[in-house]
mmCIF file of C-alpha atoms in Angstrom:
data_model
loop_
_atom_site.group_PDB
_atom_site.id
_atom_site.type_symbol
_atom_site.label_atom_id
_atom_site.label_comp_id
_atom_site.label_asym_id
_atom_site.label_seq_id
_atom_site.Cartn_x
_atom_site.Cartn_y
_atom_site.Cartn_z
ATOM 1 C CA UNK A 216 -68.244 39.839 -55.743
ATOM 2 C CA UNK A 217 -67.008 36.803 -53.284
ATOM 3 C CA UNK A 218 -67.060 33.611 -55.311
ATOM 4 C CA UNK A 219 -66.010 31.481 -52.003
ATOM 5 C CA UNK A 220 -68.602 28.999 -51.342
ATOM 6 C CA UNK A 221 -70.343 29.659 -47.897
ATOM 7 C CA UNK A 222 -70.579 27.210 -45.030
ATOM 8 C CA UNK A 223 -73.540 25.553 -43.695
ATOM 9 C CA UNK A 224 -75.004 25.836 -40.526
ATOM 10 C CA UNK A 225 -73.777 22.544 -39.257
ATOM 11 C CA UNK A 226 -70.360 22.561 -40.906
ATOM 12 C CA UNK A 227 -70.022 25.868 -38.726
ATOM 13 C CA UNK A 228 -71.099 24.206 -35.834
ATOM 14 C CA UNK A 229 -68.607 20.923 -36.228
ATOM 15 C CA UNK A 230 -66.211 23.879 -36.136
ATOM 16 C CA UNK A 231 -66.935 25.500 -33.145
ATOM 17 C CA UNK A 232 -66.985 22.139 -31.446
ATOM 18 C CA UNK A 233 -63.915 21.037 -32.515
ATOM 19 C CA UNK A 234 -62.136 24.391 -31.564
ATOM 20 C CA UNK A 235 -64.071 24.217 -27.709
ATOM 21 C CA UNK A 236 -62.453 20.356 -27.796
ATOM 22 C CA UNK A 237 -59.080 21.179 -28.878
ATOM 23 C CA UNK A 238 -59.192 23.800 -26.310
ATOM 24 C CA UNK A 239 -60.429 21.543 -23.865
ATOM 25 C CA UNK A 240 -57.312 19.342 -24.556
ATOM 26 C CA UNK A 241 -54.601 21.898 -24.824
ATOM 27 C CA UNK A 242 -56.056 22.793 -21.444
ATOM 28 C CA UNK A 243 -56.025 19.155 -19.772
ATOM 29 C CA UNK A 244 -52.994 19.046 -20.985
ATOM 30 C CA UNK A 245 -51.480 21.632 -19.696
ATOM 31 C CA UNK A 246 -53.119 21.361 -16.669
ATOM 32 C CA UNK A 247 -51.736 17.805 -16.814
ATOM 33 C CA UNK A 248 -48.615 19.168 -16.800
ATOM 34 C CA UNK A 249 -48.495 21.363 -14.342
ATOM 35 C CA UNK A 250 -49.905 18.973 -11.978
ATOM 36 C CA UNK A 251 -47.197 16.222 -12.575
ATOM 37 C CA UNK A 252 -44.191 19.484 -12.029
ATOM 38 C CA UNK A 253 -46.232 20.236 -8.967
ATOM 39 C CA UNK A 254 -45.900 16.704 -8.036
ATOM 40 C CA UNK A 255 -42.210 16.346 -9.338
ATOM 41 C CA UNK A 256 -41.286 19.400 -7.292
ATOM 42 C CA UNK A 257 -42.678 18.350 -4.081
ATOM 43 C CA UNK A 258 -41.245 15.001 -4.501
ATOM 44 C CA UNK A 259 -37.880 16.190 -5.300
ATOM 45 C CA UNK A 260 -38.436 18.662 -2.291
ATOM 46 C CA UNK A 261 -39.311 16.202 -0.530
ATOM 47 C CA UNK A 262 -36.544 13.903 -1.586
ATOM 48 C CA UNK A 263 -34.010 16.565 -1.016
ATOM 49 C CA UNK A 264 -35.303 16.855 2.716
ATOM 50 C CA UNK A 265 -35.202 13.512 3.664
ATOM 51 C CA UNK A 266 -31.697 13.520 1.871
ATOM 52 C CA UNK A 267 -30.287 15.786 4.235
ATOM 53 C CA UNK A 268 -32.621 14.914 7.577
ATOM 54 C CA UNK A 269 -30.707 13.243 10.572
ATOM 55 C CA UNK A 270 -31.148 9.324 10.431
ATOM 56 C CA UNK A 271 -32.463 7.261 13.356
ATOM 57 C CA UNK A 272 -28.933 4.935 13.762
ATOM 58 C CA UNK A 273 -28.700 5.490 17.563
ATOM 59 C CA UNK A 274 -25.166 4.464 18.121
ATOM 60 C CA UNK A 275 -21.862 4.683 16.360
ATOM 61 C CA UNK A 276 -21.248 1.888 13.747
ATOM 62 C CA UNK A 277 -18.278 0.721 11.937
ATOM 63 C CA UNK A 278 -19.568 -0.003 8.289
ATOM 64 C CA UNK A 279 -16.948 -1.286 5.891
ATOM 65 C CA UNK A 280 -17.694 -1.102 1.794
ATOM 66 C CA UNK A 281 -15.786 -3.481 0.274
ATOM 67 C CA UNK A 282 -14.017 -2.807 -3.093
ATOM 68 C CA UNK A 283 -16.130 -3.146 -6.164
ATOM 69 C CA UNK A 284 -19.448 -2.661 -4.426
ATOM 70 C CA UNK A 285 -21.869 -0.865 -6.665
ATOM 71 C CA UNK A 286 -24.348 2.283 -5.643
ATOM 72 C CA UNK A 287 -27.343 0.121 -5.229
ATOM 73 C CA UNK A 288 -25.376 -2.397 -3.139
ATOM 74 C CA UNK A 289 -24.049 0.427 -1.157
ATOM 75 C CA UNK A 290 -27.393 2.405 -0.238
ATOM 76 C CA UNK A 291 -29.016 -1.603 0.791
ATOM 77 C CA UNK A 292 -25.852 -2.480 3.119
ATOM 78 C CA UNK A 293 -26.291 1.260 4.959
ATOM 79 C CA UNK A 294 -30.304 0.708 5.144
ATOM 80 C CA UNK A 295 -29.375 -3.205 6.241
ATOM 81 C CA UNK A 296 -27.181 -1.399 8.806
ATOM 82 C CA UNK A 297 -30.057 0.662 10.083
ATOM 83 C CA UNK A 298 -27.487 3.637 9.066
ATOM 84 C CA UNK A 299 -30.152 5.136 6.459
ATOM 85 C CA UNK A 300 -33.983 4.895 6.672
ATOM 86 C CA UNK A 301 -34.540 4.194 3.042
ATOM 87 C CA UNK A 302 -32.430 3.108 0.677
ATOM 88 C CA UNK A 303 -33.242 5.020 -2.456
ATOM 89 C CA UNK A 304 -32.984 8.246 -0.928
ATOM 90 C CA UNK A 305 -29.558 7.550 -0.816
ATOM 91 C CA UNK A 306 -29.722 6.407 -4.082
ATOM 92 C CA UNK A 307 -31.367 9.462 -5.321
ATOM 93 C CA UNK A 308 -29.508 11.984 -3.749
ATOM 94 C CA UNK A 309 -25.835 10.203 -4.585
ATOM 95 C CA UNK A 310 -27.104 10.379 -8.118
ATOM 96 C CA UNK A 311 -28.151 13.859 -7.911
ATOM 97 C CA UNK A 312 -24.987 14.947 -6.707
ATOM 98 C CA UNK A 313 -23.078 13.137 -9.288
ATOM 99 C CA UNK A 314 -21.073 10.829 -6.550
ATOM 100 C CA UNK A 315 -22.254 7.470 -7.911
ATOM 101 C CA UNK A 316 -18.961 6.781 -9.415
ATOM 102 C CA UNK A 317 -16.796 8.892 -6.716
ATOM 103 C CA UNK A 318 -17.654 6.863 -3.488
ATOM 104 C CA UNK A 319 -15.034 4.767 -2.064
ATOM 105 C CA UNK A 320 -14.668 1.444 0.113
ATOM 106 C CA UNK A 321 -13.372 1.126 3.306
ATOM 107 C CA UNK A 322 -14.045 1.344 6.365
ATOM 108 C CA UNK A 323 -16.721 4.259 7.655
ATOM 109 C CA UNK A 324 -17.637 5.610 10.785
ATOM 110 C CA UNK A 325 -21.072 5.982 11.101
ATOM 111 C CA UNK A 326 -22.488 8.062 14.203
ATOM 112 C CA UNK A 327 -25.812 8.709 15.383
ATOM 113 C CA UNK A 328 -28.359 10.690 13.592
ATOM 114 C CA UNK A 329 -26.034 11.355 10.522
ATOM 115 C CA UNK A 330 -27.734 12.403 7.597
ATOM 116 C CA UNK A 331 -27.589 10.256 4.068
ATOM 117 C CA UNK A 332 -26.021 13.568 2.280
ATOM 118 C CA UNK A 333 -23.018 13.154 4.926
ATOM 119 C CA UNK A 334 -22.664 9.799 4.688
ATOM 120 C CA UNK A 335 -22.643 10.287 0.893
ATOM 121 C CA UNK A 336 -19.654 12.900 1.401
ATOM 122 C CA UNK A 337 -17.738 10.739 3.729
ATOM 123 C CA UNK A 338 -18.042 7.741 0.889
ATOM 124 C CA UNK A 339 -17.003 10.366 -1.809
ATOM 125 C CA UNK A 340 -14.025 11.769 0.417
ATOM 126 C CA UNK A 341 -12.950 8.785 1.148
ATOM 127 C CA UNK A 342 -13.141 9.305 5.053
ATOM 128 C CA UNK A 343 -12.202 6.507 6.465
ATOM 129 C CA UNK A 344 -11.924 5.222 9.856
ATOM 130 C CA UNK A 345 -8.184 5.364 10.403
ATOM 131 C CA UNK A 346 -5.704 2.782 11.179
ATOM 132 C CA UNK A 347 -1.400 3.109 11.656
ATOM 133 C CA UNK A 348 0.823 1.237 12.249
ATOM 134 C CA UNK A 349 4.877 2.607 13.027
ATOM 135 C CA UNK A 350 7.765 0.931 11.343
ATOM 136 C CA UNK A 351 10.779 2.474 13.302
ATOM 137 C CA UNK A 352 14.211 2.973 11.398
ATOM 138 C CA UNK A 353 16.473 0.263 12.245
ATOM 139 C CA UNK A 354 14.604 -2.645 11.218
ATOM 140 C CA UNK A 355 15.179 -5.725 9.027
ATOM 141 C CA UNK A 356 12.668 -6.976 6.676
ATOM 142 C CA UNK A 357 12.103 -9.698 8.848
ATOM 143 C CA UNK A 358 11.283 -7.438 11.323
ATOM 144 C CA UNK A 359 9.114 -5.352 9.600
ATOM 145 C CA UNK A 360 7.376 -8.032 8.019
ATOM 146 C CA UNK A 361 6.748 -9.531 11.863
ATOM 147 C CA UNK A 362 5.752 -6.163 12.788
ATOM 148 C CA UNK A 363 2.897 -5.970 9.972
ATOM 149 C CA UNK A 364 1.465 -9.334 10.196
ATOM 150 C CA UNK A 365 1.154 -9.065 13.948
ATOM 151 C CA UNK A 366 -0.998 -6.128 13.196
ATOM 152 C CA UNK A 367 -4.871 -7.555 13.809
ATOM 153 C CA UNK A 368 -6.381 -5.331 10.631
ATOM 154 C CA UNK A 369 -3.943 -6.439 8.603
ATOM 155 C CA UNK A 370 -4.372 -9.587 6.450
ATOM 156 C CA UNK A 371 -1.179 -11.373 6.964
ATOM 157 C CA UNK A 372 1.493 -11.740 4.050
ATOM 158 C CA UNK A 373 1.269 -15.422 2.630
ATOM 159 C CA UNK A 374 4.370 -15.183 0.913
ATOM 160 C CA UNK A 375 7.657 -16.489 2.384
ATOM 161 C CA UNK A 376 10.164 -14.553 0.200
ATOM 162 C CA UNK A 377 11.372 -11.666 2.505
ATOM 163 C CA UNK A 378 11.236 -7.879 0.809
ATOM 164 C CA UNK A 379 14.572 -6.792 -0.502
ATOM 165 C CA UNK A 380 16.801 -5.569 2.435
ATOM 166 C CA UNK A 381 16.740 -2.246 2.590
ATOM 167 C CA UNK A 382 13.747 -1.444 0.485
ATOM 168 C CA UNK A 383 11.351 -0.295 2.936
ATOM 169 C CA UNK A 384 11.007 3.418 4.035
ATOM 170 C CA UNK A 385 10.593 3.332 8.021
ATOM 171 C CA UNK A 386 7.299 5.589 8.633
ATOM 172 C CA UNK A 387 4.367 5.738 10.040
ATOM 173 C CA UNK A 388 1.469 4.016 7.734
ATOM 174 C CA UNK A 389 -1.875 4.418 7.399
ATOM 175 C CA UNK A 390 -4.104 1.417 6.387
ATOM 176 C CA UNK A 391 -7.703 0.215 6.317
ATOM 177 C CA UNK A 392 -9.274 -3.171 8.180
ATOM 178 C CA UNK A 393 -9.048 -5.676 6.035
ATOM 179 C CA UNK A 394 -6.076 -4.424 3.844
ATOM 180 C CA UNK A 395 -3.233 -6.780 3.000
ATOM 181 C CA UNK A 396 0.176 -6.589 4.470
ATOM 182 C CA UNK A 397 1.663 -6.971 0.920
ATOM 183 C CA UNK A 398 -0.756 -3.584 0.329
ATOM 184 C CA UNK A 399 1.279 -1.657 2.757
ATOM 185 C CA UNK A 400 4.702 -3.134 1.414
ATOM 186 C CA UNK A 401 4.138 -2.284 -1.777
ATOM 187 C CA UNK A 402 3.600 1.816 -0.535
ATOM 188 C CA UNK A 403 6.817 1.294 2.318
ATOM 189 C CA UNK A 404 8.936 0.409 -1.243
ATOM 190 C CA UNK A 405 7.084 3.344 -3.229
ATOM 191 C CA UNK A 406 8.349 5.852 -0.067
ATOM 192 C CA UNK A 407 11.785 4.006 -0.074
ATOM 193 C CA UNK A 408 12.127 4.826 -3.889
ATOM 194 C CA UNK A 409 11.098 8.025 -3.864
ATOM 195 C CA UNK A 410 13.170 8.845 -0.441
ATOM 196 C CA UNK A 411 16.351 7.660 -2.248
ATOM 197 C CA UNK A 412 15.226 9.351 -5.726
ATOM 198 C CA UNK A 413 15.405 12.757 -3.968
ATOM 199 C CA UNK A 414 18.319 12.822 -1.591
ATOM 200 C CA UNK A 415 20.683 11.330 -4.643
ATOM 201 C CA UNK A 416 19.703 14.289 -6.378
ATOM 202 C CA UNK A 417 21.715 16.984 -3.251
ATOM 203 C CA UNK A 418 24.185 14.698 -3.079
ATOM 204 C CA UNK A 419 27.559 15.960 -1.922
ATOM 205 C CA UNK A 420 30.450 15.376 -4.770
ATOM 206 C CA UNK A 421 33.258 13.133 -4.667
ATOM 207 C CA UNK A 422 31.928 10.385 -1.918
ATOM 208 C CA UNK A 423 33.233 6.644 -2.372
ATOM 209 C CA UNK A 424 30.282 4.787 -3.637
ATOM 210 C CA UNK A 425 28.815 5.230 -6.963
ATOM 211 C CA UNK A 426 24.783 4.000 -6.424
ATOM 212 C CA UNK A 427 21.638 4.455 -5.131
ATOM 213 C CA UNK A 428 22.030 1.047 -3.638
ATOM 214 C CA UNK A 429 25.023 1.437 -1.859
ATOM 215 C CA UNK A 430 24.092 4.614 -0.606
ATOM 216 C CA UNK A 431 21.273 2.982 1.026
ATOM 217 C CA UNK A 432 23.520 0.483 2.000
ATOM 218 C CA UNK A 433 25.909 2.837 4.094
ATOM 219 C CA UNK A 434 22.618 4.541 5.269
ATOM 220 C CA UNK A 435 21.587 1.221 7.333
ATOM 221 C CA UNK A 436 25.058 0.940 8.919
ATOM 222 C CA UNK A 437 24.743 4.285 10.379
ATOM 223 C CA UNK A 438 21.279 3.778 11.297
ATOM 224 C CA UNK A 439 22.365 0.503 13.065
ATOM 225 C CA UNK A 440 25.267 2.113 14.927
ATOM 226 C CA UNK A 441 23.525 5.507 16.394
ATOM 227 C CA UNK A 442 20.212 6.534 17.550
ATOM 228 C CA UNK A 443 21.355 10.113 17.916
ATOM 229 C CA UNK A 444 20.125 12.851 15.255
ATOM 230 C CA UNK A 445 22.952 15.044 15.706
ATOM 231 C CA UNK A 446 25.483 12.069 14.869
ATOM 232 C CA UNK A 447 24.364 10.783 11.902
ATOM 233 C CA UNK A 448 26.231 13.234 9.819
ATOM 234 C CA UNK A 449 29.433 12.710 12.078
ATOM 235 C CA UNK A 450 29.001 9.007 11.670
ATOM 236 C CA UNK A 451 28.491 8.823 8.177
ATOM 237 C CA UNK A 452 31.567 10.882 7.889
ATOM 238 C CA UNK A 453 33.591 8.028 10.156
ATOM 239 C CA UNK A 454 32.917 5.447 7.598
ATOM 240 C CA UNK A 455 33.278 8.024 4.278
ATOM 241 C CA UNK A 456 37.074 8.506 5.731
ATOM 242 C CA UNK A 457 37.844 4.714 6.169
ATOM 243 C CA UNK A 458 36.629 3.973 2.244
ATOM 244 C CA UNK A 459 37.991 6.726 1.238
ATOM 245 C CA UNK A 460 41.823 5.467 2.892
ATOM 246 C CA UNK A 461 40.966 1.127 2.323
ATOM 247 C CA UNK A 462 40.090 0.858 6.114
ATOM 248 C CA UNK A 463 38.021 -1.779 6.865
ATOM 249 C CA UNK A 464 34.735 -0.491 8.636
ATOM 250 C CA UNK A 465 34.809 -3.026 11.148
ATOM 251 C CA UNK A 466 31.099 -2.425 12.393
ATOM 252 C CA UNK A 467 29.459 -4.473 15.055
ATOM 253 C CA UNK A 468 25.929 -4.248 13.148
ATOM 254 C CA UNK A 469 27.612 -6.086 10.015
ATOM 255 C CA UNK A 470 28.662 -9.145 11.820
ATOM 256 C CA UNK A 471 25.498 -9.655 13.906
ATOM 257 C CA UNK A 472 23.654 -9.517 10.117
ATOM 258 C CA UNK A 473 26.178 -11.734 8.628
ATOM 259 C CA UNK A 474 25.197 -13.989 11.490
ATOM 260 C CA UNK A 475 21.356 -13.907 11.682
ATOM 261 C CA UNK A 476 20.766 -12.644 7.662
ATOM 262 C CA UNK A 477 18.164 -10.430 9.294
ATOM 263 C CA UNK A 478 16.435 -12.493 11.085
ATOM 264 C CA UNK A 479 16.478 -11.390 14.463
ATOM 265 C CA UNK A 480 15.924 -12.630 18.039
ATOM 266 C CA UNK A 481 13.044 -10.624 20.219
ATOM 267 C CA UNK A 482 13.531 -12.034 23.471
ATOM 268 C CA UNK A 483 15.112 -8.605 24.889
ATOM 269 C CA UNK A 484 18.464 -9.638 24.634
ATOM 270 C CA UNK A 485 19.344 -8.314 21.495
ATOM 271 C CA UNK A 486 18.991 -9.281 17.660
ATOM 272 C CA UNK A 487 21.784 -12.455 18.521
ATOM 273 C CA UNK A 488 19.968 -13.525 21.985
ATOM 274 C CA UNK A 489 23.405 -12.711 23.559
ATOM 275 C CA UNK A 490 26.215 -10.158 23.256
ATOM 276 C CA UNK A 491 28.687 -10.174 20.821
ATOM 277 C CA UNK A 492 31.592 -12.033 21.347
ATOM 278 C CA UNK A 493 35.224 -11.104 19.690
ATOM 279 C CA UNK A 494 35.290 -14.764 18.224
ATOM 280 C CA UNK A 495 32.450 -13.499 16.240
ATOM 281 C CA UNK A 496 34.097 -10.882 14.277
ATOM 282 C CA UNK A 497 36.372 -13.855 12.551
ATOM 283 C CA UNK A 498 32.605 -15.379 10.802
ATOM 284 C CA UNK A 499 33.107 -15.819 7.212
ATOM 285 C CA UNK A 500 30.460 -13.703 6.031
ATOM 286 C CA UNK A 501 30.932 -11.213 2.957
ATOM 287 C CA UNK A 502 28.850 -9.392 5.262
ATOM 288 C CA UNK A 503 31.688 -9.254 8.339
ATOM 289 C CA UNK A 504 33.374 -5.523 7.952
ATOM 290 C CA UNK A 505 35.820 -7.047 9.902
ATOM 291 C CA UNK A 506 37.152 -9.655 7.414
ATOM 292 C CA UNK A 507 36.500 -7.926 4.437
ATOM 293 C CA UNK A 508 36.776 -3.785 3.487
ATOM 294 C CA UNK A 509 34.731 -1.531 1.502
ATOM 295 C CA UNK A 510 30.694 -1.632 2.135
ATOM 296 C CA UNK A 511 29.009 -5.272 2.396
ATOM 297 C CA UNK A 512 27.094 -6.814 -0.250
ATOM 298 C CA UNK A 513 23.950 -5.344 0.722
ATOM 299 C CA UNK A 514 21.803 -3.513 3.364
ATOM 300 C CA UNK A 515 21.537 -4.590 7.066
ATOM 301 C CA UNK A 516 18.720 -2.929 7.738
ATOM 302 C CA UNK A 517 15.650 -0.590 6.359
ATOM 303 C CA UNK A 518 17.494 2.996 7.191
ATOM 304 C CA UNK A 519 15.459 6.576 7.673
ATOM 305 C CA UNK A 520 14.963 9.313 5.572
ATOM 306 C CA UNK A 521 17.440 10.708 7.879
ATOM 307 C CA UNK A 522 20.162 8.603 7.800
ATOM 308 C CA UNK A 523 20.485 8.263 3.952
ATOM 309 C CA UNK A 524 20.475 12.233 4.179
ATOM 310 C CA UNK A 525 23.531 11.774 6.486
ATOM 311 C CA UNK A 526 25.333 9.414 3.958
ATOM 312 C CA UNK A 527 25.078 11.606 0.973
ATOM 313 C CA UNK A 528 25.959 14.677 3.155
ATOM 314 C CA UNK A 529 27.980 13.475 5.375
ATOM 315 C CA UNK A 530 30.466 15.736 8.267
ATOM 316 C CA UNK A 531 33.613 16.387 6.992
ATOM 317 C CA UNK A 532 36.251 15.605 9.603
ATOM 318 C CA UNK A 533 39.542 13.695 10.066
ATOM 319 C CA UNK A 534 37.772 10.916 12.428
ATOM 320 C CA UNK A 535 38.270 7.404 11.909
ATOM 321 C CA UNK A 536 37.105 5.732 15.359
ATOM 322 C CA UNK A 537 34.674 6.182 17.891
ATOM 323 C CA UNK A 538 32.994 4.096 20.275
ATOM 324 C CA UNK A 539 30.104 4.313 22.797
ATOM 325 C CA UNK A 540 30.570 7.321 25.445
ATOM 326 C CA UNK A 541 28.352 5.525 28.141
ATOM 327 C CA UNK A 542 24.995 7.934 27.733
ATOM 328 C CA UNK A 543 23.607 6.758 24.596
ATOM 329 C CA UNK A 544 26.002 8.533 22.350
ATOM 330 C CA UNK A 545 29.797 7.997 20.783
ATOM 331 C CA UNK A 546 33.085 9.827 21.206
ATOM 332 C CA UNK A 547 34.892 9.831 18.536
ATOM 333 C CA UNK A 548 38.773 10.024 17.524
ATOM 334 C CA UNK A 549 41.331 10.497 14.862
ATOM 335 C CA UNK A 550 44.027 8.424 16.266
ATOM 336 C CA UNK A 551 44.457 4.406 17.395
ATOM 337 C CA UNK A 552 45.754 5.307 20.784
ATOM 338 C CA UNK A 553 42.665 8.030 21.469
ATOM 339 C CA UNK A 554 40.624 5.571 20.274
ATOM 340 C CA UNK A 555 42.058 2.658 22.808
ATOM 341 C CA UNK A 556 41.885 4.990 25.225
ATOM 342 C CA UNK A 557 37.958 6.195 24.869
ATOM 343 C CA UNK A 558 37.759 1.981 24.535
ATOM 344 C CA UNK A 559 39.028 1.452 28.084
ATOM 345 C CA UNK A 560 36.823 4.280 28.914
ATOM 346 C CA UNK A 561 33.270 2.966 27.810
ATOM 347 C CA UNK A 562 34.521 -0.865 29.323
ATOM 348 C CA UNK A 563 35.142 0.445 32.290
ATOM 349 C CA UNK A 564 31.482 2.126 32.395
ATOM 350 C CA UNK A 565 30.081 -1.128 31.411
ATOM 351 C CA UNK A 566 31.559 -3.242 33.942
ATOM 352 C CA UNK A 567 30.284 -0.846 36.456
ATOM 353 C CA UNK A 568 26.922 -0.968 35.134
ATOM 354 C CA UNK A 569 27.067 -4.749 35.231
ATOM 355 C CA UNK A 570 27.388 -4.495 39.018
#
């Protein structure tokens, strides 16, 4: 026999309601909750969309993101722009594809109907509009320093102390609007460095100079004293026979930087303003190749990739001399009388081009 106690009428009534209202909530709430991933999925559908729908900017614009600018700041400066139609979109989207902390500044190129998704990729590529500027082998610090500061993107350099002779790799650069000059400098002596770092390392054995330095130092003599590719080698070889016998390298492109220190004259009459003159090569300079043997103090001149190549590998040969042939390039000779004789040679073109 069942000694459990049976349950009233009402008691079995509070129990049926209480089941039909716990159902009732189970079922709001998961009716709830379907409802608000309807919701969620139309408005991340919808989100998505609008993410990667054309925008309404009718022309291109130049937008520039300065360094430091945050996500928020960013999606309010494109929708200021009229570059996006809202701003959290962008926001959204960024955020969804994980870019918040990959976009970069700079300067963008925004063009018409672009979609917020591209602009995001731009931002996170780092796209930006692209500036150069050419910094042609040859030049002095001075120069290049003129050269950079005269570009109208670039922030000038405030400081007055001149980059080391010799410690900028000629190239082509790229840079942003609004970048400094110093910015640039700092990446021309990165190249330089690494430029030098390399060729030292396939350096032929046994030449007469025992640094990077100097190497780079030989490098802007030849790069001051031919503008032919297929010299440099021969060149360099000129001036590796004369240190290796004590001759003095007596080179034009020494005296004219013991005269100016680098800084140069740009009035199309070359880096004195006039030619040079033989009383010249007497100017007590440490610089003067003339006056003094063995390589100068220091660079002349910021030389090529090229050029320091040439140095470290130079042409082996038994030429000491050579002088200008009259079409842009040098004859060269082993001897003091061939060497008068190509001399007379190239004066004799000259005066004839002078009339």
């Amino acid at each position: 026999m069942n000694d459990t106690p049976s349950k009233t009428p009402r008691e079995l009534k509070d129990k049926k309601a209480a089941k039909k209202g716990l159902s009732f909530v189970l079922g709001f709430m998961i009716y709830a909750f379907t409802t608000a991933c309807v919701l969620f999925g139309l408005a991340f559908w919808w989100g998505a969309n609008q993410f990667n729908s054309a925008g309404d900017l009718a022309q291109t614009k130049n937008i520039t993101i300065e360094r430091g600018t945050d996500l928020t700041a960013i999606a309010h400066k494109l929708f200021s722009e009229k570059a996006i139609n809202n701003p959290y979109i962008f926001i959204f989207g960024t955020r969804i594809s994980a870019a918040q902390d990959k976009l970069q500044a700079g300067e963008y190129e925004i063009t018409p109907n672009i979609s917020p998704r591209e602009i995001m990729v731009k931002m996170r590529d780092g796209d930006t509009v692209k500036r150069q500027v050419t910094v042609r082998e040859g030049l002095t610090s001075y120069e290049v320093v003129v050269l950079l500061n005269a570009q109208d993107d670039l922030i000038p350099r405030r400081s007055k102390t001149l980059p080391t002779e010799g410690s900028l790799l000629p190239d082509t650069y790229r840079f942003q609007k609004g970048e400094e000059v110093e910015e640039v400098i700092v990446r021309m002596e990165a190249a330089m460095q690494k430029s030098i770092d390399n060729a030292w390392e396939t350096r032929a054995e046994g030449l007469p100079f025992n640094t990077k330095e100097q190497a780079i130092t030989l490098a802007s003599i030849v790069e001051k004293e031919t503008a032919v590719p297929d010299e440099r080698e021969r060149v360099a070889g000129v001036f590796i026979n004369r240190l290796e016998r004590g001759i003095p390298l007596q080179t034009d492109p020494t005296v004219i930087y013991a005269i100016t220190k680098g800084v140069h004259k740009n009035d199309g009459k070359g880096p004195l303003g006039r030619r040079l003159l033989r009383k010249d090569l007497q100017y007590d300079s440490p610089y003067n190749t003339y006056k003094n043997a063995g390589l100068p103090p220091g660079p002349i001149a910021n030389p090529g990739e090229a050029s320091i190549r040439a140095v470290l590998n130079p042409e082996k040969h038994d030429y000491i001399y050579f002088v200008a042939d009259g079409t842009g390039g040098h004859v060269f000779s082993k001897t003091l009388a061939e060497h008068n004789a190509n001399v007379a040679k190239w004066r004799k073109i000259r005066r004839e081009k002078a009339h």
